[in-house]
Amino acid sequence: MKILIITETLHEGGAELFVLRLARALRAAGEDAEVLCFHRKSENRVMTAMYADIPIKRLSLPLISLIDFGDKLLAKLKVNFTIKYFLIGLIIKKRFVGRYDIFHSNYIQADYCIDSIKRKNSFKHIITIHGDYSAFYDQFIRGELRFWLRLDNKLKRLATGVDRWVIISEEQRQFLRNIMNVPDGKIAKIYNGFEPAAIQDVQITKNNFTIGMVSRGVEKKGWQILIDVFLKLPENTRLILVGGGEYMDQLKAKYVSEKRITFTGFQLDPLQWLVQMHVFVLPTLFPFESLPTVVIEALYCGLPVIATKLGDIENMITDENTDKKAGFVIDFDGKNLDKIQLYERLKYLYDNPEVIYEMKNTAKAAFQKFQMGKSMKSYRQEYKKLLY
């Protein structure tokens, strides 16, 4: 099969890593899989350098600043048309249609662009949802989605045109059913797979209880919440924060005198930091989290996980065979995280190292559902269903 896996960007994010990892696994299994990135400049070249074995096509529009200005003007005038995606569509029709059996897109605007092309061309279109549909719809309902008009009509069009939908959380299934009226028969649930690199043997200092977090360096991920709670813990605790960007630079400057906190900046291989932790924490405030890649990586490293009760996170940290949990989920009301609950869970693990040891085994068992081989085989089956 010739498969084109499409992404808007190749920044350091879970959806982007999913695209690269799936393409690599498919190629290793003998499939002709390639990646298409809509925006050449929106790429972390250090990250994609690790996937040099994958053919990556990158689109580049001339005068993109002028095009973006024109699209903002059209949106302001309530014109339901985007120059950028019209031009991208023309390029895809000319260069890619007819060369691939499967178009597999991974972001709502890319999804809609591919669906529009499919209306007049013959190929199969499958979509993996990564959390963006609910986020866009929430903004639309609140009247805050300014740059992409008539989302309601676009969702109706996608519901009838797309051949197959892949979800990674039950919240997404409810969205497809209740908001878009997609039939259950067109929906499949496949967890993202993870194929780890080799991990160096790192010795953890037993005297220091080490808490850590890995994520994108944006405020909504809950970095400040974790710091606030951490500073209330005993002195022989350590905090490792793995993430880069302007927001993280500001936090680093704010806590420059706090020697117990390590700011690593962006790390291409976070596993080398994860193995130095006793507990992984993700106190995210983003209400549409679905299947955070960093939680999968933490489970692989055998770490107990404390994270916001969102998406499929509780299922992620559960061993399917025993129903035991490798950690805790923290209550979230849509705006605020229960800091007291987070503190109590961390203090409990600090006081009970034998629980951490038990949860380590549970974490490794919970990881098994994220084996890359399982994910890749499920996608191959979905592709074949569409073609044959």
CSV table of C-alpha atoms in Angstrom, one decimal:
chain,number,residue,atom,x,y,z
A,1,MET,CA,0.0,0.0,0.0
A,2,LYS,CA,1.1,3.6,-0.7
A,3,ILE,CA,0.2,5.7,2.3
A,4,LEU,CA,0.6,9.4,2.8
A,5,ILE,CA,0.4,10.5,6.4
A,6,ILE,CA,-0.4,14.2,6.6
A,7,THR,CA,0.3,16.7,9.4
A,8,GLU,CA,0.0,20.4,9.7
A,9,THR,CA,3.3,20.9,11.4
A,10,LEU,CA,6.3,18.9,12.6
A,11,HIS,CA,6.8,20.8,15.9
A,12,GLU,CA,7.6,18.8,19.1
A,13,GLY,CA,4.2,17.5,19.9
A,14,GLY,CA,2.4,14.2,20.5
A,15,ALA,CA,0.5,14.2,17.3
A,16,GLU,CA,3.6,15.1,15.3
A,17,LEU,CA,5.6,12.3,16.9
A,18,PHE,CA,2.7,9.9,16.3
A,19,VAL,CA,2.9,10.7,12.5
A,20,LEU,CA,6.7,10.1,12.4
A,21,ARG,CA,6.6,6.9,14.6
A,22,LEU,CA,3.7,5.4,12.6
A,23,ALA,CA,5.4,6.1,9.3
A,24,ARG,CA,8.6,4.4,10.5
A,25,ALA,CA,6.7,1.4,11.8
A,26,LEU,CA,4.7,1.0,8.6
A,27,ARG,CA,7.9,1.2,6.5
A,28,ALA,CA,9.6,-1.4,8.7
A,29,ALA,CA,6.6,-3.7,8.0
A,30,GLY,CA,7.0,-3.3,4.3
A,31,GLU,CA,4.4,-0.6,3.5
A,32,ASP,CA,5.3,2.4,1.3
A,33,ALA,CA,4.5,5.1,3.9
A,34,GLU,CA,5.5,8.8,3.5
A,35,VAL,CA,4.9,12.0,5.5
A,36,LEU,CA,3.5,15.3,4.2
A,37,CYS,CA,3.9,18.4,6.3
A,38,PHE,CA,1.7,21.4,5.2
A,39,HIS,CA,4.1,24.1,6.5
A,40,ARG,CA,7.8,23.8,5.8
A,41,LYS,CA,8.7,26.5,8.4
A,42,SER,CA,6.7,24.9,11.2
A,43,GLU,CA,9.2,22.2,11.9
A,44,ASN,CA,11.6,21.2,14.7
A,45,ARG,CA,14.6,20.2,12.5
A,46,VAL,CA,16.4,18.6,15.4
A,47,MET,CA,13.5,16.3,16.0
A,48,THR,CA,12.9,15.4,12.4
A,49,ALA,CA,16.6,14.7,12.0
A,50,MET,CA,16.0,11.6,14.1
A,51,TYR,CA,13.6,10.3,11.4
A,52,ALA,CA,15.9,10.8,8.4
A,53,ASP,CA,14.9,7.3,7.2
A,54,ILE,CA,11.4,8.5,6.5
A,55,PRO,CA,10.5,10.3,3.3
A,56,ILE,CA,9.1,13.7,4.4
A,57,LYS,CA,7.4,16.0,1.8
A,58,ARG,CA,7.3,19.6,2.9
A,59,LEU,CA,5.0,22.3,1.3
A,60,SER,CA,6.1,25.9,1.0
A,61,LEU,CA,3.9,28.7,-0.2
A,62,PRO,CA,5.5,31.9,-1.6
A,63,LEU,CA,4.6,35.2,0.0
A,64,ILE,CA,3.1,33.3,3.0
A,65,SER,CA,3.0,36.5,5.1
A,66,LEU,CA,0.9,38.2,2.5
A,67,ILE,CA,-1.3,35.1,2.2
A,68,ASP,CA,-1.8,35.0,6.0
A,69,PHE,CA,-2.7,38.7,6.0
A,70,GLY,CA,-5.2,38.1,3.2
A,71,ASP,CA,-6.8,35.2,5.1
A,72,LYS,CA,-7.2,37.4,8.3
A,73,LEU,CA,-8.8,40.1,6.2
A,74,LEU,CA,-11.3,37.5,4.7
A,75,ALA,CA,-12.1,36.2,8.1
A,76,LYS,CA,-12.7,39.7,9.4
A,77,LEU,CA,-15.1,40.3,6.5
A,78,LYS,CA,-16.9,36.9,7.3
A,79,VAL,CA,-15.8,35.4,4.0
A,80,ASN,CA,-15.8,31.6,4.4
A,81,PHE,CA,-12.7,31.0,2.3
A,82,THR,CA,-8.9,30.7,3.0
A,83,ILE,CA,-6.3,31.5,0.4
A,84,LYS,CA,-3.7,29.3,2.1
A,85,TYR,CA,-5.7,26.1,2.1
A,86,PHE,CA,-7.0,26.7,-1.4
A,87,LEU,CA,-3.4,27.0,-2.7
A,88,ILE,CA,-2.3,23.9,-0.6
A,89,GLY,CA,-5.2,22.0,-2.1
A,90,LEU,CA,-4.0,22.9,-5.6
A,91,ILE,CA,-0.5,21.6,-4.9
A,92,ILE,CA,-1.8,18.4,-3.4
A,93,LYS,CA,-4.0,17.7,-6.4
A,94,LYS,CA,-1.1,18.3,-8.8
A,95,ARG,CA,1.7,16.5,-6.8
A,96,PHE,CA,0.0,13.8,-4.7
A,97,VAL,CA,-3.4,12.7,-5.9
A,98,GLY,CA,-3.2,9.5,-7.9
A,99,ARG,CA,0.1,8.5,-6.3
A,100,TYR,CA,-1.2,7.1,-3.0
A,101,ASP,CA,-3.9,4.6,-2.0
A,102,ILE,CA,-4.5,6.1,1.5
A,103,PHE,CA,-4.5,9.7,2.7
A,104,HIS,CA,-4.2,9.7,6.5
A,105,SER,CA,-4.6,13.2,7.9
A,106,ASN,CA,-4.1,14.3,11.5
A,107,TYR,CA,-5.4,17.8,12.1
A,108,ILE,CA,-8.8,19.3,11.6
A,109,GLN,CA,-7.8,21.9,9.0
A,110,ALA,CA,-5.7,19.4,7.1
A,111,ASP,CA,-8.6,16.9,7.4
A,112,TYR,CA,-11.0,19.4,5.8
A,113,CYS,CA,-8.5,20.3,3.1
A,114,ILE,CA,-8.0,16.6,2.1
A,115,ASP,CA,-11.8,15.9,2.3
A,116,SER,CA,-12.4,18.8,-0.1
A,117,ILE,CA,-9.9,17.4,-2.6
A,118,LYS,CA,-11.4,13.9,-2.2
A,119,ARG,CA,-14.8,15.1,-3.4
A,120,LYS,CA,-13.5,15.3,-6.9
A,121,ASN,CA,-10.9,12.6,-6.8
A,122,SER,CA,-10.6,8.9,-6.0
A,123,PHE,CA,-8.7,7.9,-2.9
A,124,LYS,CA,-9.4,6.6,0.6
A,125,HIS,CA,-9.3,9.1,3.5
A,126,ILE,CA,-8.8,8.2,7.1
A,127,ILE,CA,-8.4,10.6,10.1
A,128,THR,CA,-6.9,10.3,13.5
A,129,ILE,CA,-8.2,12.7,16.0
A,130,HIS,CA,-5.7,14.1,18.6
A,131,GLY,CA,-7.9,16.4,20.7
A,132,ASP,CA,-8.3,19.4,18.3
A,133,TYR,CA,-11.9,18.8,17.3
A,134,SER,CA,-13.3,19.3,20.7
A,135,ALA,CA,-11.1,22.3,21.3
A,136,PHE,CA,-12.1,24.0,18.0
A,137,TYR,CA,-15.8,23.2,18.7
A,138,ASP,CA,-15.6,24.7,22.2
A,139,GLN,CA,-14.2,27.9,20.8
A,140,PHE,CA,-16.9,27.9,18.1
A,141,ILE,CA,-19.7,27.5,20.6
A,142,ARG,CA,-18.3,30.3,22.7
A,143,GLY,CA,-17.9,32.6,19.7
A,144,GLU,CA,-14.1,32.7,20.0
A,145,LEU,CA,-13.2,30.9,16.8
A,146,ARG,CA,-12.4,33.9,14.7
A,147,PHE,CA,-10.1,32.6,11.9
A,148,TRP,CA,-12.1,29.5,10.6
A,149,LEU,CA,-15.7,30.3,9.8
A,150,ARG,CA,-18.8,28.0,9.8
A,151,LEU,CA,-17.2,25.2,11.7
A,152,ASP,CA,-20.7,23.6,12.1
A,153,ASN,CA,-21.0,23.2,8.3
A,154,LYS,CA,-17.4,21.9,8.0
A,155,LEU,CA,-18.0,19.2,10.6
A,156,LYS,CA,-21.2,18.1,8.8
A,157,ARG,CA,-19.2,17.9,5.5
A,158,LEU,CA,-16.4,15.9,7.2
A,159,ALA,CA,-18.9,13.5,8.8
A,160,THR,CA,-20.3,12.5,5.4
A,161,GLY,CA,-17.1,12.5,3.4
A,162,VAL,CA,-14.4,10.8,5.5
A,163,ASP,CA,-14.1,7.0,5.1
A,164,ARG,CA,-12.8,6.1,8.5
A,165,TRP,CA,-12.2,7.9,11.9
A,166,VAL,CA,-9.7,6.7,14.4
A,167,ILE,CA,-10.1,7.9,18.0
A,168,ILE,CA,-7.6,7.7,20.9
A,169,SER,CA,-10.1,8.5,23.8
A,170,GLU,CA,-13.7,7.8,24.6
A,171,GLU,CA,-14.4,11.5,24.8
A,172,GLN,CA,-13.7,11.7,21.1
A,173,ARG,CA,-16.1,8.8,20.4
A,174,GLN,CA,-18.9,10.8,22.2
A,175,PHE,CA,-18.0,13.9,20.1
A,176,LEU,CA,-18.2,12.0,16.8
A,177,ARG,CA,-21.5,10.4,17.9
A,178,ASN,CA,-23.3,13.3,19.5
A,179,ILE,CA,-21.9,16.4,17.7
A,180,MET,CA,-21.1,15.1,14.2
A,181,ASN,CA,-23.5,12.1,14.0
A,182,VAL,CA,-20.8,9.8,12.7
A,183,PRO,CA,-22.0,6.2,12.6
A,184,ASP,CA,-20.3,3.8,15.0
A,185,GLY,CA,-19.3,1.6,12.1
A,186,LYS,CA,-17.0,4.3,10.8
A,187,ILE,CA,-15.1,4.7,14.1
A,188,ALA,CA,-12.2,2.7,15.4
A,189,LYS,CA,-10.2,3.2,18.6
A,190,ILE,CA,-6.4,2.7,18.3
A,191,TYR,CA,-4.0,3.8,20.9
A,192,ASN,CA,-0.9,5.6,19.7
A,193,GLY,CA,2.2,3.3,19.7
A,194,PHE,CA,5.6,4.0,21.2
A,195,GLU,CA,8.9,2.5,20.0
A,196,PRO,CA,11.6,3.6,22.5
A,197,ALA,CA,15.2,4.2,21.8
A,198,ALA,CA,17.8,2.7,24.0
A,199,ILE,CA,18.0,4.1,27.5
A,200,GLN,CA,21.3,4.8,29.2
A,201,ASP,CA,21.8,3.2,32.6
A,202,VAL,CA,21.3,6.2,35.0
A,203,GLN,CA,21.7,5.8,38.7
A,204,ILE,CA,19.0,7.6,40.8
A,205,THR,CA,20.1,9.2,44.0
A,206,LYS,CA,18.2,7.3,46.7
A,207,ASN,CA,18.3,10.1,49.2
A,208,ASN,CA,16.4,12.5,47.0
A,209,PHE,CA,12.7,11.9,46.1
A,210,THR,CA,12.7,13.1,42.5
A,211,ILE,CA,9.5,14.4,40.8
A,212,GLY,CA,9.5,15.2,37.2
A,213,MET,CA,7.4,16.6,34.3
A,214,VAL,CA,7.9,16.6,30.6
A,215,SER,CA,5.6,18.6,28.2
A,216,ARG,CA,5.3,21.5,25.9
A,217,GLY,CA,6.5,24.7,27.5
A,218,VAL,CA,3.1,26.4,27.7
A,219,GLU,CA,1.3,27.6,30.8
A,220,LYS,CA,-1.8,25.4,30.2
A,221,LYS,CA,0.3,22.3,30.9
A,222,GLY,CA,0.3,23.2,34.6
A,223,TRP,CA,4.0,23.9,35.3
A,224,GLN,CA,3.3,26.6,37.9
A,225,ILE,CA,0.9,24.3,39.7
A,226,LEU,CA,3.5,21.6,40.1
A,227,ILE,CA,6.1,24.1,41.3
A,228,ASP,CA,3.7,25.5,43.9
A,229,VAL,CA,3.0,22.0,45.2
A,230,PHE,CA,6.6,20.9,45.1
A,231,LEU,CA,7.8,23.8,47.2
A,232,LYS,CA,5.6,22.5,50.0
A,233,LEU,CA,7.3,19.1,50.1
A,234,PRO,CA,10.2,18.1,52.3
A,235,GLU,CA,13.7,19.5,51.6
A,236,ASN,CA,15.1,16.3,50.3
A,237,THR,CA,12.9,16.4,47.2
A,238,ARG,CA,14.0,17.3,43.7
A,239,LEU,CA,12.0,18.6,40.7
A,240,ILE,CA,13.1,18.1,37.1
A,241,LEU,CA,11.2,20.1,34.5
A,242,VAL,CA,11.8,19.1,30.9
A,243,GLY,CA,10.4,21.6,28.3
A,244,GLY,CA,11.5,24.6,26.4
A,245,GLY,CA,10.2,27.9,25.1
A,246,GLU,CA,9.7,31.5,26.3
A,247,TYR,CA,7.3,30.5,29.1
A,248,MET,CA,9.9,28.0,30.5
A,249,ASP,CA,12.6,30.7,30.3
A,250,GLN,CA,10.4,33.0,32.4
A,251,LEU,CA,9.9,30.3,35.0
A,252,LYS,CA,13.6,29.5,35.1
A,253,ALA,CA,14.4,33.1,35.8
A,254,LYS,CA,11.7,33.3,38.5
A,255,TYR,CA,13.1,30.3,40.4
A,256,VAL,CA,16.8,30.8,39.6
A,257,SER,CA,17.6,30.7,43.4
A,258,GLU,CA,15.7,27.4,44.0
A,259,LYS,CA,18.5,24.8,43.7
A,260,ARG,CA,16.2,21.9,44.0
A,261,ILE,CA,14.6,22.6,40.7
A,262,THR,CA,16.3,21.6,37.4
A,263,PHE,CA,15.1,23.3,34.2
A,264,THR,CA,16.5,21.2,31.3
A,265,GLY,CA,15.0,23.2,28.4
A,266,PHE,CA,13.7,21.3,25.3
A,267,GLN,CA,15.1,17.8,25.1
A,268,LEU,CA,15.0,15.7,22.0
A,269,ASP,CA,15.2,12.5,24.1
A,270,PRO,CA,13.2,13.0,27.3
A,271,LEU,CA,13.7,9.3,28.3
A,272,GLN,CA,17.2,10.1,29.7
A,273,TRP,CA,15.5,12.5,32.2
A,274,LEU,CA,12.5,10.3,32.9
A,275,VAL,CA,14.7,7.5,34.2
A,276,GLN,CA,16.1,9.9,36.8
A,277,MET,CA,12.6,10.4,38.3
A,278,HIS,CA,10.7,8.5,41.0
A,279,VAL,CA,7.3,9.9,40.0
A,280,PHE,CA,6.0,11.6,36.9
A,281,VAL,CA,3.4,14.4,37.1
A,282,LEU,CA,1.3,16.1,34.4
A,283,PRO,CA,-1.1,18.6,36.1
A,284,THR,CA,-2.4,19.8,32.7
A,285,LEU,CA,-5.2,22.4,32.6
A,286,PHE,CA,-5.9,21.8,28.9
A,287,PRO,CA,-9.5,20.5,29.0
A,288,PHE,CA,-9.2,18.5,25.8
A,289,GLU,CA,-6.2,16.3,26.6
A,290,SER,CA,-6.8,12.8,25.1
A,291,LEU,CA,-3.7,10.5,25.2
A,292,PRO,CA,-0.6,12.5,26.3
A,293,THR,CA,2.5,10.9,24.7
A,294,VAL,CA,4.6,11.9,27.8
A,295,VAL,CA,2.4,9.6,29.9
A,296,ILE,CA,3.1,6.7,27.6
A,297,GLU,CA,6.8,7.4,27.9
A,298,ALA,CA,6.6,7.6,31.7
A,299,LEU,CA,4.9,4.3,31.8
A,300,TYR,CA,7.5,2.7,29.6
A,301,CYS,CA,10.2,3.9,32.1
A,302,GLY,CA,8.2,2.3,34.9
A,303,LEU,CA,7.1,5.5,36.6
A,304,PRO,CA,4.1,6.1,38.8
A,305,VAL,CA,2.0,8.8,37.1
A,306,ILE,CA,0.0,11.5,38.8
A,307,ALA,CA,-2.0,13.5,36.2
A,308,THR,CA,-5.2,15.4,35.6
A,309,LYS,CA,-8.3,13.3,35.2
A,310,LEU,CA,-8.9,14.0,31.5
A,311,GLY,CA,-9.3,12.1,28.3
A,312,ASP,CA,-8.1,8.5,28.5
A,313,ILE,CA,-5.4,9.2,31.1
A,314,GLU,CA,-7.0,7.0,33.8
A,315,ASN,CA,-7.2,4.1,31.3
A,316,MET,CA,-3.7,4.8,30.3
A,317,ILE,CA,-2.2,4.2,33.7
A,318,THR,CA,-4.4,1.1,34.3
A,319,ASP,CA,-3.1,-2.5,33.9
A,320,GLU,CA,-5.7,-4.1,31.7
A,321,ASN,CA,-5.1,-7.5,33.2
A,322,THR,CA,-5.3,-6.7,36.9
A,323,ASP,CA,-7.2,-3.3,36.9
A,324,LYS,CA,-4.4,-1.9,39.1
A,325,LYS,CA,-3.4,1.7,38.6
A,326,ALA,CA,0.2,3.0,38.2
A,327,GLY,CA,-0.6,6.2,40.0
A,328,PHE,CA,-3.4,8.6,40.5
A,329,VAL,CA,-5.7,11.0,38.6
A,330,ILE,CA,-6.4,14.5,40.1
A,331,ASP,CA,-9.8,16.1,40.0
A,332,PHE,CA,-10.3,19.0,37.6
A,333,ASP,CA,-13.4,21.1,37.2
A,334,GLY,CA,-12.6,22.5,33.8
A,335,LYS,CA,-10.6,25.4,35.1
A,336,ASN,CA,-8.9,24.5,38.3
A,337,LEU,CA,-6.9,21.6,39.5
A,338,ASP,CA,-7.2,20.3,43.0
A,339,LYS,CA,-3.8,21.3,44.4
A,340,ILE,CA,-4.5,19.8,47.8
A,341,GLN,CA,-5.2,16.5,46.2
A,342,LEU,CA,-2.0,16.7,44.2
A,343,TYR,CA,0.1,17.5,47.3
A,344,GLU,CA,-1.5,14.6,49.2
A,345,ARG,CA,-0.8,12.1,46.5
A,346,LEU,CA,2.9,13.2,46.2
A,347,LYS,CA,3.4,13.2,50.0
A,348,TYR,CA,1.8,9.7,50.2
A,349,LEU,CA,4.4,8.4,47.7
A,350,TYR,CA,7.2,10.2,49.4
A,351,ASP,CA,6.2,8.5,52.7
A,352,ASN,CA,5.6,5.1,51.2
A,353,PRO,CA,8.5,4.1,48.9
A,354,GLU,CA,7.2,0.5,48.8
A,355,VAL,CA,4.1,1.8,47.0
A,356,ILE,CA,6.3,3.3,44.3
A,357,TYR,CA,8.0,0.0,43.8
A,358,GLU,CA,4.7,-1.8,43.4
A,359,MET,CA,3.5,0.9,41.0
A,360,LYS,CA,6.6,0.6,38.9
A,361,ASN,CA,5.6,-3.0,38.0
A,362,THR,CA,2.0,-1.8,37.3
A,363,ALA,CA,3.3,1.0,35.0
A,364,LYS,CA,5.3,-1.4,32.9
A,365,ALA,CA,2.3,-3.7,32.6
A,366,ALA,CA,0.0,-0.7,31.7
A,367,PHE,CA,2.5,0.3,28.9
A,368,GLN,CA,1.9,-2.9,27.0
A,369,LYS,CA,-1.2,-1.6,25.3
A,370,PHE,CA,1.0,1.1,23.7
A,371,GLN,CA,3.4,-1.2,21.9
A,372,MET,CA,4.2,0.3,18.5
A,373,GLY,CA,3.7,-3.1,16.9
A,374,LYS,CA,0.1,-3.3,18.1
A,375,SER,CA,-0.7,0.2,16.9
A,376,MET,CA,0.8,-0.3,13.5
A,377,LYS,CA,-0.9,-3.6,12.9
A,378,SER,CA,-4.3,-2.0,13.8
A,379,TYR,CA,-3.7,0.8,11.3
A,380,ARG,CA,-2.7,-1.7,8.6
A,381,GLN,CA,-6.0,-3.5,9.2
A,382,GLU,CA,-8.0,-0.3,8.9
A,383,TYR,CA,-6.2,0.6,5.6
A,384,LYS,CA,-6.9,-2.8,4.2
A,385,LYS,CA,-10.5,-2.6,5.1
A,386,LEU,CA,-10.8,0.6,3.1
A,387,LEU,CA,-9.0,-0.8,0.1
A,388,TYR,CA,-10.2,-4.3,0.0
